[in-house]
Short mmCIF file of C-alpha atoms and ligand atoms in Angstrom, two decimals:
data_model
loop_
_atom_site.label_atom_id
_atom_site.label_comp_id
_atom_site.label_asym_id
_atom_site.label_seq_id
_atom_site.Cartn_x
_atom_site.Cartn_y
_atom_site.Cartn_z
CA MET A 60 -86.40 -21.64 71.60
CA PHE A 61 -83.37 -20.46 73.58
CA LYS A 62 -81.24 -21.26 70.56
CA LYS A 63 -83.37 -18.94 68.46
CA ILE A 64 -83.12 -16.06 70.92
CA GLU A 65 -79.39 -16.63 71.21
CA ASN A 66 -79.00 -16.55 67.41
CA THR A 67 -81.01 -13.34 67.15
CA LEU A 68 -78.82 -11.73 69.79
CA ILE A 69 -75.66 -12.86 68.02
CA THR A 70 -76.93 -11.44 64.74
CA LEU A 71 -77.82 -8.16 66.45
CA SER A 72 -74.35 -7.81 67.90
CA LYS A 73 -72.82 -8.58 64.50
CA VAL A 74 -74.98 -5.94 62.82
CA HIS A 75 -73.98 -3.50 65.54
CA GLU A 76 -70.32 -4.27 64.89
CA PHE A 77 -70.95 -3.84 61.15
CA ILE A 78 -72.46 -0.38 61.70
CA MET A 79 -69.62 0.62 64.02
CA GLN A 80 -67.12 -0.45 61.37
CA PHE A 81 -69.01 1.68 58.85
CA PHE A 82 -68.55 4.81 60.96
CA ARG A 83 -64.90 4.01 61.69
CA GLU A 84 -64.03 3.50 58.02
CA LEU A 85 -66.17 6.43 56.92
CA LEU A 86 -63.86 8.89 58.60
CA ILE A 87 -60.47 7.43 57.71
CA PRO A 88 -58.99 8.39 54.31
CA PRO A 89 -58.54 7.44 51.51
CA TYR A 90 -62.09 8.15 50.37
CA GLU A 91 -63.60 6.20 47.49
CA PHE A 92 -65.29 9.21 45.99
CA LYS A 93 -65.62 7.90 42.45
CA GLU A 94 -67.27 4.68 43.52
CA PHE A 95 -69.61 6.67 45.79
CA VAL A 96 -70.76 8.83 42.87
CA ARG A 97 -71.21 5.74 40.70
CA GLN A 98 -73.39 4.15 43.37
CA CYS A 99 -75.52 7.29 43.71
CA TYR A 100 -76.07 7.24 39.99
CA GLU A 101 -76.93 3.51 39.99
CA ILE A 102 -79.44 3.93 42.81
CA GLY A 103 -81.07 6.87 41.06
CA VAL A 104 -81.30 5.22 37.68
CA LYS A 105 -82.50 1.88 39.08
CA SER A 106 -85.39 3.35 41.03
CA LEU A 107 -86.43 6.33 38.90
CA PRO A 108 -88.90 4.70 36.49
CA LEU A 109 -90.76 2.79 39.18
CA ILE A 110 -90.77 5.72 41.58
CA SER A 111 -92.08 8.11 38.95
CA LEU A 112 -94.93 5.81 38.09
CA THR A 113 -95.82 4.93 41.68
CA GLY A 114 -95.60 8.52 42.86
CA PHE A 115 -97.89 9.73 40.12
CA ILE A 116 -100.45 6.97 40.64
CA ILE A 117 -100.47 7.47 44.41
CA GLY A 118 -101.09 11.19 43.94
CA ILE A 119 -104.12 10.56 41.77
CA VAL A 120 -105.58 7.62 43.67
CA PHE A 121 -105.10 9.22 47.05
CA THR A 122 -106.82 12.41 45.89
CA ASN A 123 -109.71 10.44 44.47
CA GLN A 124 -110.12 8.48 47.67
CA SER A 125 -109.95 11.52 49.94
CA ARG A 126 -112.48 13.56 48.02
CA PRO A 127 -115.70 11.84 49.21
CA SER A 128 -114.88 12.12 52.89
CA LEU A 129 -114.05 15.83 52.53
CA GLU A 130 -117.23 16.36 50.49
CA ASP A 131 -119.25 15.10 53.46
CA PHE A 132 -118.05 18.14 55.38
CA GLY A 133 -118.32 20.38 52.36
CA ALA A 134 -114.60 20.91 52.63
CA THR A 135 -113.29 19.93 49.21
CA SER A 136 -111.39 23.21 49.16
CA MET A 137 -109.18 21.61 51.86
CA LEU A 138 -108.19 18.84 49.46
CA PRO A 139 -104.77 20.26 48.45
CA SER A 140 -103.78 20.80 52.09
CA ALA A 141 -104.88 17.38 53.21
CA ILE A 142 -103.02 15.72 50.40
CA ALA A 143 -99.91 17.81 50.82
CA ILE A 144 -99.63 16.72 54.44
CA ALA A 145 -100.18 13.08 53.66
CA ILE A 146 -97.76 12.99 50.78
CA VAL A 147 -94.96 15.06 52.25
CA ARG A 148 -95.07 13.77 55.80
CA ALA A 149 -95.72 10.12 55.19
CA LEU A 150 -96.22 8.78 51.72
CA ALA A 151 -93.23 10.12 49.79
CA PRO A 152 -90.49 8.84 52.11
CA LEU A 153 -92.28 5.60 52.90
CA VAL A 154 -93.18 4.67 49.34
CA THR A 155 -89.72 5.61 48.07
CA ALA A 156 -88.05 3.57 50.77
CA LEU A 157 -90.25 0.52 50.22
CA ILE A 158 -89.64 0.58 46.49
CA ALA A 159 -85.93 1.10 47.03
CA SER A 160 -85.82 -1.86 49.44
CA GLY A 161 -87.13 -4.02 46.64
CA LYS A 162 -85.00 -2.58 43.90
CA VAL A 163 -81.83 -1.23 45.48
CA GLY A 164 -81.64 -3.34 48.64
CA SER A 165 -82.01 -6.64 46.82
CA ASN A 166 -79.59 -5.48 44.17
CA ILE A 167 -76.90 -4.64 46.73
CA GLY A 168 -77.51 -7.91 48.56
CA ALA A 169 -77.17 -9.94 45.36
CA GLU A 170 -74.18 -8.00 44.05
CA LEU A 171 -72.12 -8.19 47.25
CA GLY A 172 -73.33 -11.74 47.83
CA SER A 173 -72.03 -12.88 44.48
CA MET A 174 -68.77 -11.02 45.07
CA ARG A 175 -68.40 -12.85 48.38
CA VAL A 176 -69.23 -16.24 46.89
CA THR A 177 -66.88 -15.85 43.90
CA GLU A 178 -64.10 -14.68 46.25
CA GLN A 179 -63.90 -11.20 44.71
CA ILE A 180 -64.07 -9.70 48.20
CA ASP A 181 -61.23 -11.96 49.34
CA ALA A 182 -59.30 -10.98 46.21
CA MET A 183 -59.55 -7.31 47.19
CA GLU A 184 -58.44 -8.06 50.70
CA VAL A 185 -55.33 -10.03 49.71
CA SER A 186 -54.25 -7.34 47.27
CA GLY A 187 -54.17 -4.71 49.97
CA ILE A 188 -57.52 -3.10 49.19
CA ASN A 189 -60.05 -2.49 51.93
CA PRO A 190 -63.23 -4.09 50.53
CA PHE A 191 -65.39 -2.75 53.35
CA LYS A 192 -64.44 0.80 52.49
CA TYR A 193 -64.72 0.30 48.75
CA LEU A 194 -67.96 -1.70 48.70
CA VAL A 195 -69.88 -1.12 51.92
CA VAL A 196 -69.10 2.45 52.93
CA THR A 197 -69.80 3.80 49.44
CA ARG A 198 -73.11 1.96 49.10
CA VAL A 199 -74.45 2.79 52.55
CA LEU A 200 -73.51 6.42 52.07
CA ALA A 201 -75.06 6.55 48.61
CA CYS A 202 -78.34 5.09 49.92
CA THR A 203 -78.41 7.52 52.83
CA LEU A 204 -78.03 10.43 50.44
CA MET A 205 -80.15 9.22 47.55
CA ILE A 206 -83.32 8.06 49.34
CA PRO A 207 -84.01 11.62 50.62
CA VAL A 208 -83.31 12.99 47.14
CA LEU A 209 -85.58 10.43 45.55
CA SER A 210 -88.23 11.06 48.22
CA CYS A 211 -88.33 14.73 47.25
CA TYR A 212 -88.81 13.64 43.69
CA THR A 213 -91.56 11.13 44.60
CA GLY A 214 -93.33 13.80 46.62
CA PHE A 215 -93.13 16.22 43.74
CA VAL A 216 -94.45 13.73 41.20
CA GLY A 217 -97.21 12.71 43.62
CA LEU A 218 -98.27 16.31 44.06
CA ILE A 219 -98.35 16.80 40.30
CA GLY A 220 -100.63 13.78 39.96
CA SER A 221 -102.82 15.09 42.70
CA GLY A 222 -102.83 18.62 41.25
CA LEU A 223 -103.92 17.24 37.90
CA ASN A 224 -106.77 15.39 39.52
CA VAL A 225 -107.87 18.45 41.50
CA TYR A 226 -107.70 20.56 38.36
CA GLN A 227 -110.00 18.12 36.57
CA HIS A 228 -112.61 17.93 39.32
CA GLU A 229 -112.49 21.23 41.16
CA GLN A 230 -111.11 23.43 38.38
CA VAL A 231 -108.39 24.67 40.72
CA SER A 232 -105.39 25.88 38.75
CA PHE A 233 -101.96 24.33 39.25
CA ILE A 234 -100.66 27.57 40.65
CA SER A 235 -103.25 27.96 43.33
CA PHE A 236 -102.98 24.24 44.09
CA PHE A 237 -99.28 24.50 44.79
CA ASP A 238 -99.82 27.78 46.58
CA GLN A 239 -102.07 26.03 49.03
CA VAL A 240 -99.73 23.05 49.29
CA PHE A 241 -96.76 25.20 50.25
CA ASN A 242 -98.83 27.21 52.69
CA THR A 243 -99.79 24.04 54.48
CA ILE A 244 -96.56 22.18 54.84
CA SER A 245 -94.18 23.48 57.45
CA PHE A 246 -90.42 23.47 57.72
CA LEU A 247 -90.74 20.74 60.33
CA ASP A 248 -92.71 18.59 57.86
CA ILE A 249 -90.02 18.75 55.24
CA ASN A 250 -87.23 18.28 57.73
CA GLN A 251 -88.80 15.27 59.36
CA ALA A 252 -89.49 13.75 55.96
CA LEU A 253 -85.86 14.21 54.91
CA VAL A 254 -84.48 12.84 58.16
CA LYS A 255 -86.84 9.92 57.96
CA ALA A 256 -85.83 9.23 54.37
CA ALA A 257 -82.16 9.37 55.35
CA ILE A 258 -82.79 6.85 58.15
CA PHE A 259 -84.64 4.60 55.71
CA GLY A 260 -81.82 4.92 53.19
CA PHE A 261 -79.20 4.10 55.80
CA THR A 262 -81.26 1.06 56.78
CA ILE A 263 -81.57 -0.17 53.20
CA GLY A 264 -77.83 0.27 52.63
CA VAL A 265 -76.73 -1.39 55.86
CA VAL A 266 -79.13 -4.32 55.56
CA GLY A 267 -78.33 -4.96 51.89
CA CYS A 268 -74.59 -4.72 52.47
CA TYR A 269 -74.69 -6.80 55.64
CA GLN A 270 -76.62 -9.60 53.98
CA GLY A 271 -74.45 -9.59 50.87
CA TYR A 272 -71.12 -9.14 52.64
CA ASN A 273 -71.84 -12.06 54.96
CA SER A 274 -73.51 -14.16 52.31
CA MET A 275 -73.10 -17.91 52.59
CA LYS A 276 -71.15 -19.98 50.13
CA GLY A 277 -72.90 -21.33 47.07
CA THR A 278 -75.23 -19.74 44.59
CA GLU A 279 -78.27 -20.20 46.81
CA GLY A 280 -76.49 -17.97 49.32
CA VAL A 281 -76.72 -15.06 46.87
CA GLY A 282 -80.47 -15.44 46.39
CA LYS A 283 -80.95 -15.75 50.12
CA ALA A 284 -78.92 -12.60 50.74
CA ALA A 285 -80.98 -10.62 48.23
CA ASN A 286 -84.24 -11.89 49.63
CA ALA A 287 -83.33 -11.36 53.25
CA ALA A 288 -82.21 -7.83 52.42
CA VAL A 289 -85.66 -6.92 51.11
CA VAL A 290 -87.70 -8.53 53.86
CA LEU A 291 -85.53 -7.26 56.71
CA SER A 292 -85.22 -3.69 55.46
CA MET A 293 -89.00 -3.41 54.82
CA PHE A 294 -89.66 -4.64 58.34
CA LEU A 295 -87.15 -2.21 59.86
CA ILE A 296 -88.52 0.70 57.81
CA PHE A 297 -91.99 0.00 59.16
CA ILE A 298 -90.71 0.08 62.74
CA GLU A 299 -88.63 3.21 62.15
CA GLU A 300 -91.65 4.93 60.63
CA GLN A 301 -93.59 4.33 63.85
CA LEU A 302 -90.71 5.57 65.99
CA VAL A 303 -90.21 8.74 63.97
CA VAL A 304 -93.91 9.57 64.11
CA MET A 305 -93.76 9.25 67.90
CA VAL A 306 -90.72 11.50 68.14
CA VAL A 307 -92.12 14.14 65.79
CA GLN A 308 -95.42 14.19 67.63
CA SER A 309 -93.64 14.88 70.88
CA ILE A 310 -91.75 17.72 69.16
CA ARG A 311 -94.98 19.20 67.86
CA GLY A 312 -96.21 19.07 71.45
CA MET B 192 -43.45 -34.63 31.30
CA GLU B 193 -41.10 -34.15 34.22
CA LYS B 194 -40.22 -30.70 35.36
CA LYS B 195 -36.79 -29.38 34.37
CA GLN B 196 -34.99 -27.62 37.18
CA ILE B 197 -33.68 -24.24 36.09
CA THR B 198 -33.87 -21.68 38.86
CA PRO B 199 -31.77 -22.35 41.94
CA ILE B 200 -33.61 -23.06 45.16
CA ASN B 201 -32.18 -21.77 48.40
CA TYR B 202 -32.90 -24.49 50.95
CA ASP B 203 -31.42 -22.44 53.77
CA ASN B 204 -33.96 -19.71 53.40
CA PRO B 205 -37.60 -20.57 54.11
CA VAL B 206 -39.92 -17.77 52.99
CA ILE B 207 -42.86 -19.47 54.69
CA ASP B 208 -42.41 -21.45 57.87
CA ILE B 209 -45.37 -23.16 59.51
CA LYS B 210 -45.14 -25.08 62.76
CA ASP B 211 -47.83 -27.20 64.38
CA LEU B 212 -50.76 -25.37 62.81
CA TYR B 213 -54.28 -26.21 63.98
CA LYS B 214 -57.58 -25.04 62.56
CA SER B 215 -61.14 -26.21 63.22
CA PHE B 216 -64.58 -25.02 62.17
CA GLY B 217 -66.93 -25.96 64.98
CA ASP B 218 -66.24 -29.64 65.59
CA MET B 219 -64.69 -30.15 62.14
CA HIS B 220 -60.98 -30.42 62.81
CA ILE B 221 -59.48 -29.51 59.44
CA LEU B 222 -55.78 -28.87 60.07
CA ARG B 223 -54.26 -30.97 62.84
CA GLY B 224 -50.64 -30.12 63.39
CA VAL B 225 -49.39 -28.97 60.00
CA ASP B 226 -45.65 -28.36 59.61
CA LEU B 227 -44.50 -26.84 56.34
CA ALA B 228 -41.64 -24.82 54.92
CA LEU B 229 -41.54 -23.11 51.54
CA PHE B 230 -38.02 -22.34 50.37
CA GLN B 231 -36.91 -19.40 48.31
CA GLY B 232 -37.34 -19.98 44.57
CA GLU B 233 -39.24 -23.21 45.01
CA ASN B 234 -42.51 -24.45 43.52
CA LEU B 235 -44.11 -26.50 46.27
CA VAL B 236 -47.16 -28.55 45.35
CA VAL B 237 -49.70 -29.38 48.04
CA LEU B 238 -51.76 -32.42 47.07
CA GLY B 239 -54.88 -33.58 48.78
CA ARG B 240 -58.46 -34.66 48.18
CA SER B 241 -61.13 -32.01 48.18
CA GLY B 242 -62.27 -30.91 51.56
CA THR B 243 -58.97 -31.74 53.26
CA GLY B 244 -58.26 -28.08 54.04
CA LYS B 245 -55.84 -27.06 51.29
CA SER B 246 -57.64 -23.78 50.63
CA VAL B 247 -57.96 -23.18 54.35
CA LEU B 248 -54.18 -23.52 54.64
CA ILE B 249 -53.33 -20.86 52.08
CA LYS B 250 -56.10 -18.61 53.36
CA ILE B 251 -54.40 -18.72 56.74
CA ILE B 252 -51.07 -17.89 55.07
CA SER B 253 -52.60 -14.82 53.41
CA GLY B 254 -54.48 -13.81 56.55
CA LEU B 255 -57.97 -14.37 55.13
CA LEU B 256 -58.65 -16.88 57.90
CA SER B 257 -57.19 -16.90 61.39
CA LYS B 258 -55.45 -19.91 62.87
CA ASP B 259 -56.45 -21.65 66.08
CA SER B 260 -52.91 -22.36 67.25
CA GLY B 261 -49.39 -22.89 65.95
CA LYS B 262 -46.89 -20.60 64.29
CA VAL B 263 -47.09 -19.12 60.79
CA ILE B 264 -44.09 -17.09 59.66
CA VAL B 265 -44.34 -15.44 56.24
CA LEU B 266 -41.33 -13.55 54.86
CA GLY B 267 -39.98 -13.28 58.37
CA GLU B 268 -43.19 -11.85 59.84
CA ASP B 269 -45.22 -13.72 62.44
CA MET B 270 -48.81 -13.74 61.14
CA GLY B 271 -50.06 -14.01 64.72
CA ASN B 272 -49.11 -10.51 65.81
CA LEU B 273 -49.30 -8.12 62.89
CA SER B 274 -51.07 -4.79 63.00
CA LYS B 275 -53.58 -4.09 60.26
CA ARG B 276 -51.10 -1.92 58.44
CA GLU B 277 -48.31 -4.49 58.67
CA LEU B 278 -50.67 -7.17 57.38
CA THR B 279 -51.59 -5.03 54.35
CA ALA B 280 -47.92 -4.40 53.62
CA LEU B 281 -47.18 -8.12 53.87
CA ARG B 282 -50.10 -9.01 51.60
CA LEU B 283 -48.64 -6.94 48.78
CA ARG B 284 -45.67 -9.28 48.84
CA VAL B 285 -47.85 -12.40 48.66
CA GLY B 286 -49.93 -13.01 45.51
CA PHE B 287 -53.07 -15.15 45.60
CA SER B 288 -54.53 -16.81 42.51
CA PHE B 289 -58.08 -17.87 43.35
CA GLN B 290 -59.67 -21.10 42.25
CA ASN B 291 -62.34 -19.37 40.18
CA SER B 292 -60.01 -16.49 39.26
CA ALA B 293 -62.19 -14.04 41.25
CA LEU B 294 -62.01 -11.37 38.56
CA TYR B 295 -64.05 -8.26 39.34
CA ASP B 296 -66.87 -8.91 36.91
CA SER B 297 -68.07 -5.31 36.74
CA MET B 298 -64.67 -4.16 35.44
CA THR B 299 -62.80 -4.65 32.17
CA VAL B 300 -59.54 -6.60 32.10
CA ARG B 301 -57.60 -3.34 32.15
CA GLU B 302 -59.52 -2.06 35.17
CA ASN B 303 -59.06 -5.39 36.93
CA LEU B 304 -55.31 -5.10 36.53
CA GLU B 305 -55.13 -1.42 37.42
CA PHE B 306 -57.30 -1.75 40.49
CA PRO B 307 -54.70 -3.12 42.94
CA LEU B 308 -51.97 -0.98 41.40
CA ILE B 309 -53.74 2.37 41.64
CA ARG B 310 -54.89 1.75 45.18
CA ASN B 311 -51.53 0.62 46.52
CA LYS B 312 -49.13 2.81 44.58
CA ARG B 313 -50.84 6.15 44.36
CA TYR B 314 -47.67 7.88 43.26
CA LEU B 315 -47.65 6.12 39.86
CA SER B 316 -48.38 8.20 36.77
CA ARG B 317 -50.89 7.22 34.09
CA ALA B 318 -48.08 6.21 31.74
CA GLU B 319 -46.40 4.05 34.38
CA ILE B 320 -49.67 2.29 35.14
CA ASP B 321 -50.28 1.62 31.44
CA TYR B 322 -46.77 0.26 31.14
CA GLU B 323 -47.21 -2.14 34.07
CA VAL B 324 -50.54 -3.34 32.70
CA GLN B 325 -49.02 -4.04 29.29
CA GLU B 326 -46.12 -5.83 30.88
CA VAL B 327 -48.15 -8.32 32.94
CA LEU B 328 -50.57 -8.86 30.08
CA SER B 329 -47.74 -9.83 27.78
CA ALA B 330 -46.26 -12.01 30.54
CA VAL B 331 -49.48 -14.05 30.55
CA GLY B 332 -49.83 -13.76 26.77
CA LEU B 333 -53.18 -11.99 26.61
CA MET B 334 -52.49 -8.52 25.19
CA GLN B 335 -55.56 -8.71 22.97
CA ALA B 336 -57.97 -9.13 25.91
CA ILE B 337 -57.21 -5.76 27.48
CA ASP B 338 -60.61 -4.15 26.85
CA GLN B 339 -62.76 -7.24 27.28
CA MET B 340 -65.06 -7.98 30.18
CA PRO B 341 -64.30 -11.07 32.32
CA SER B 342 -67.56 -12.67 31.19
CA GLU B 343 -66.25 -12.70 27.62
CA LEU B 344 -63.15 -14.72 28.52
CA SER B 345 -62.68 -18.49 28.60
CA GLY B 346 -61.82 -20.28 31.85
CA GLY B 347 -58.13 -20.47 30.94
CA GLN B 348 -58.01 -16.81 29.96
CA ARG B 349 -59.70 -15.78 33.19
CA LYS B 350 -57.11 -17.78 35.09
CA ARG B 351 -54.32 -15.97 33.25
CA ILE B 352 -55.80 -12.56 33.98
CA GLY B 353 -56.22 -13.54 37.62
CA ILE B 354 -52.54 -14.46 37.75
CA ALA B 355 -51.61 -11.25 35.94
CA ARG B 356 -53.57 -9.22 38.47
CA THR B 357 -51.49 -10.62 41.31
CA LEU B 358 -48.21 -10.34 39.36
CA ILE B 359 -48.75 -6.62 38.81
CA LEU B 360 -47.83 -6.04 42.45
CA LYS B 361 -44.53 -7.97 41.97
CA PRO B 362 -45.09 -10.49 44.76
CA GLU B 363 -42.29 -12.55 46.24
CA ILE B 364 -44.59 -15.46 47.04
CA MET B 365 -47.40 -16.83 44.86
CA LEU B 366 -50.22 -18.96 46.23
CA TYR B 367 -52.17 -20.84 43.56
CA ASP B 368 -55.49 -22.38 44.59
CA GLU B 369 -56.28 -25.24 42.19
CA PRO B 370 -54.91 -23.44 39.12
CA THR B 371 -56.02 -26.19 36.71
CA ALA B 372 -59.39 -27.11 38.21
CA GLY B 373 -62.17 -27.15 35.66
CA LEU B 374 -59.89 -26.63 32.65
CA ASP B 375 -59.41 -28.93 29.65
CA PRO B 376 -56.11 -30.88 29.43
CA ILE B 377 -54.49 -28.58 26.84
CA THR B 378 -55.32 -25.45 28.81
CA CYS B 379 -54.05 -27.19 31.93
CA THR B 380 -50.68 -27.71 30.30
CA GLU B 381 -50.59 -24.07 29.24
CA ILE B 382 -51.36 -22.89 32.77
CA ASN B 383 -48.71 -25.25 34.16
CA GLY B 384 -46.23 -23.72 31.72
CA LEU B 385 -47.25 -20.26 32.86
CA ILE B 386 -46.70 -21.17 36.51
CA ASN B 387 -43.16 -22.29 35.66
CA GLU B 388 -42.51 -19.13 33.63
CA VAL B 389 -43.68 -16.98 36.52
CA GLN B 390 -41.31 -18.84 38.84
CA GLN B 391 -38.39 -17.98 36.56
CA GLN B 392 -39.30 -14.49 35.35
CA TYR B 393 -40.62 -13.06 38.58
CA LYS B 394 -38.32 -15.12 40.87
CA THR B 395 -41.27 -16.17 43.01
CA SER B 396 -41.55 -18.91 45.57
CA SER B 397 -44.91 -20.61 45.15
CA ILE B 398 -47.34 -22.94 46.82
CA ILE B 399 -49.52 -24.69 44.26
CA ILE B 400 -52.58 -26.42 45.62
CA THR B 401 -54.08 -29.12 43.49
CA HIS B 402 -55.53 -32.56 43.30
CA ASP B 403 -54.32 -32.88 39.69
CA LEU B 404 -51.25 -35.16 39.54
CA THR B 405 -50.28 -34.03 36.03
CA CYS B 406 -50.12 -30.48 37.29
CA ALA B 407 -48.13 -31.64 40.32
CA ARG B 408 -45.61 -33.41 38.12
CA GLU B 409 -45.22 -30.54 35.67
CA VAL B 410 -44.80 -27.66 38.10
CA GLY B 411 -43.64 -29.12 41.40
CA ASP B 412 -40.04 -29.00 42.59
CA ARG B 413 -41.26 -30.68 45.74
CA ILE B 414 -44.56 -32.26 46.64
CA VAL B 415 -46.29 -32.73 49.96
CA MET B 416 -49.51 -34.60 50.61
CA LEU B 417 -52.14 -33.37 53.02
CA LEU B 418 -53.68 -36.48 54.57
CA ASP B 419 -56.07 -36.33 57.54
CA GLY B 420 -55.11 -32.83 58.55
CA LYS B 421 -51.33 -33.32 58.42
CA PHE B 422 -48.55 -33.41 55.86
CA GLU B 423 -47.53 -37.01 55.70
CA GLN B 424 -45.53 -37.55 52.55
CA GLN B 425 -43.08 -35.29 50.92
CA GLY B 426 -40.39 -35.28 48.29
CA ARG B 427 -40.12 -35.22 44.52
CA PHE B 428 -42.94 -36.62 42.47
CA GLU B 429 -41.18 -39.96 41.88
CA ASP B 430 -40.31 -40.30 45.56
CA ILE B 431 -43.94 -40.27 46.50
CA PHE B 432 -45.66 -42.04 43.66
CA ASP B 433 -43.19 -44.75 42.55
CA LYS B 434 -44.47 -47.72 44.54
CA PRO B 435 -46.26 -45.81 47.32
CA LYS B 436 -46.50 -47.70 50.60
CA ASP B 437 -49.35 -45.70 52.07
CA PRO B 438 -52.65 -47.03 50.68
CA ARG B 439 -54.10 -43.52 50.79
CA VAL B 440 -51.39 -42.33 48.42
CA GLN B 441 -51.98 -45.29 46.12
CA ALA B 442 -55.72 -44.57 46.12
CA PHE B 443 -55.01 -40.98 45.18
CA TYR B 444 -52.77 -42.07 42.32
CA ASP B 445 -55.31 -44.58 41.01
CA TYR B 446 -58.07 -42.02 41.18
CA ASN B 447 -56.03 -39.70 38.96
CA PHE B 448 -54.58 -42.09 36.41
CA VAL B 449 -56.71 -45.23 36.23
CA ASP B 450 -60.09 -44.99 34.61
N1 LIG C 99 -65.00 -20.22 56.33
C1 LIG C 99 -65.34 -21.49 56.62
N2 LIG C 99 -66.28 -21.74 57.55
C2 LIG C 99 -66.62 -23.01 57.86
N3 LIG C 99 -66.10 -24.10 57.27
C3 LIG C 99 -65.18 -23.92 56.33
C4 LIG C 99 -64.75 -22.62 55.93
N4 LIG C 99 -63.83 -22.73 54.96
C5 LIG C 99 -63.68 -24.05 54.75
N5 LIG C 99 -64.49 -24.77 55.56
C6 LIG C 99 -64.56 -26.23 55.62
O1 LIG C 99 -63.27 -26.73 55.72
C7 LIG C 99 -63.12 -27.90 54.95
C8 LIG C 99 -61.90 -27.77 54.04
O2 LIG C 99 -62.16 -26.79 53.06
P1 LIG C 99 -61.13 -26.41 51.92
O3 LIG C 99 -59.87 -25.94 52.52
O4 LIG C 99 -61.85 -25.45 51.03
O5 LIG C 99 -60.92 -27.79 51.17
P2 LIG C 99 -59.99 -28.04 49.91
O6 LIG C 99 -58.89 -28.92 50.36
O7 LIG C 99 -60.89 -28.74 48.92
O8 LIG C 99 -59.52 -26.72 49.40
C9 LIG C 99 -64.40 -28.09 54.18
O9 LIG C 99 -65.13 -29.12 54.79
C10 LIG C 99 -65.12 -26.80 54.34
O10 LIG C 99 -66.50 -27.02 54.43
MG1 LIG C 100 -60.07 -25.63 47.74
#
């Protein structure tokens, strides 16, 4: 029991050190700009198909499910507003981050894990290249940037799905649907969603890189790293979601 | 085939000097008082069974692992008190050929070779980089592989590219971790030949780690055996293996040559 607590604390302090190293290396040149761009592209391409599909389906299903309860109050005209709030504030960042944990997080964990196991990371180090800067800093940064971008996209696709559904049932045109959507969501909503998505992205990047970079020897180490990256980042995203909601609610007053 | 001595070895000038080196992992005491000198121009073979700490030793020399105690002097620099910048500078002078070649598998052969060059010598022009790449590729005899991916290469070819990638930085010391492990006998002989060519062409001093006695005989100017965490036997191949007195040495010889 004590051993377990001790191990958890040791891991926490190692992760803390890892994050500190990220910020230190982030600021010191040279910058690996090309690799950063390549990672952004990879993250985008990897997640796009799944995110498009999920976003669209969630828009439709969520609209369908919300309709009956609004009908009870005779308030189906509120449907676009209700959905806009749900999608922009909560669903888009959360769904994007959860999908990215599965796709991007596990990918980073496996990639860096196999580089660690096959001594590619050591090979960089002995030839005077800073592997942390080249591999970790670029990936964490790319995740932190791309998850907000992808969240915007998920939100947009979700709203299109929802708008389509509303058009079918309530004969509300796309234009007036989006009119109502944009009247409902505030600047704070979008900002908090972006900040949240950036925090999620940072989490996915750090967890994936940490697991892969410190992967154990042997091929089973790679699988473990990938798996642990997914489970841990999903868990952390869930906690962060709760924290952000608490903070935003206190801002709203 | 015995090794022919061509390049002169300067026995007054150790490029690596290790004194009383200790290293443990938890309660596994791997290195227990290692003393070792590598002289300029020499191919030194370190023999030992697997798990005796041969890789650990050269990882300490290249600063990938830290020592517990003792002194490690590489090219006149004390590994114990180097700043990060000094360590990087020193590492460019020490090449490391990894056991599984450790090629960057997301890059082509050309990109693998350019990678350390571009990052460490930013002043080089495109033409100069291309020239250096061609030169090391022809040194290892693999010009035709330049645009291939590592996954398309055979084990021996990967090994050659791995060696080329360290040669491109013109190191003074080469560390080879089991250069012939997992290769067929003919490829082994080719790699052994390459190690000797590198010694002559690039004027390197090398530590070659192996448990392959044929490799030891073909490339080694001097051989030491790592037994129970220390270097116990040393000398030329014949000195150690003609009528060995130590049963551990005899066992090692039998394991290699008697079926
Ligand atoms: N980074 C490490 N952490 C813990 N144990 C290690 C590490 N590196 C090597 N070892 C252990 O040290 C011993 C010697 O390893 P190594 O030097 O790789 O042997 P070899 O002589 O076959 O190259 C092995 O038992 C190995 O498990
Ligand atoms: Mg080894």
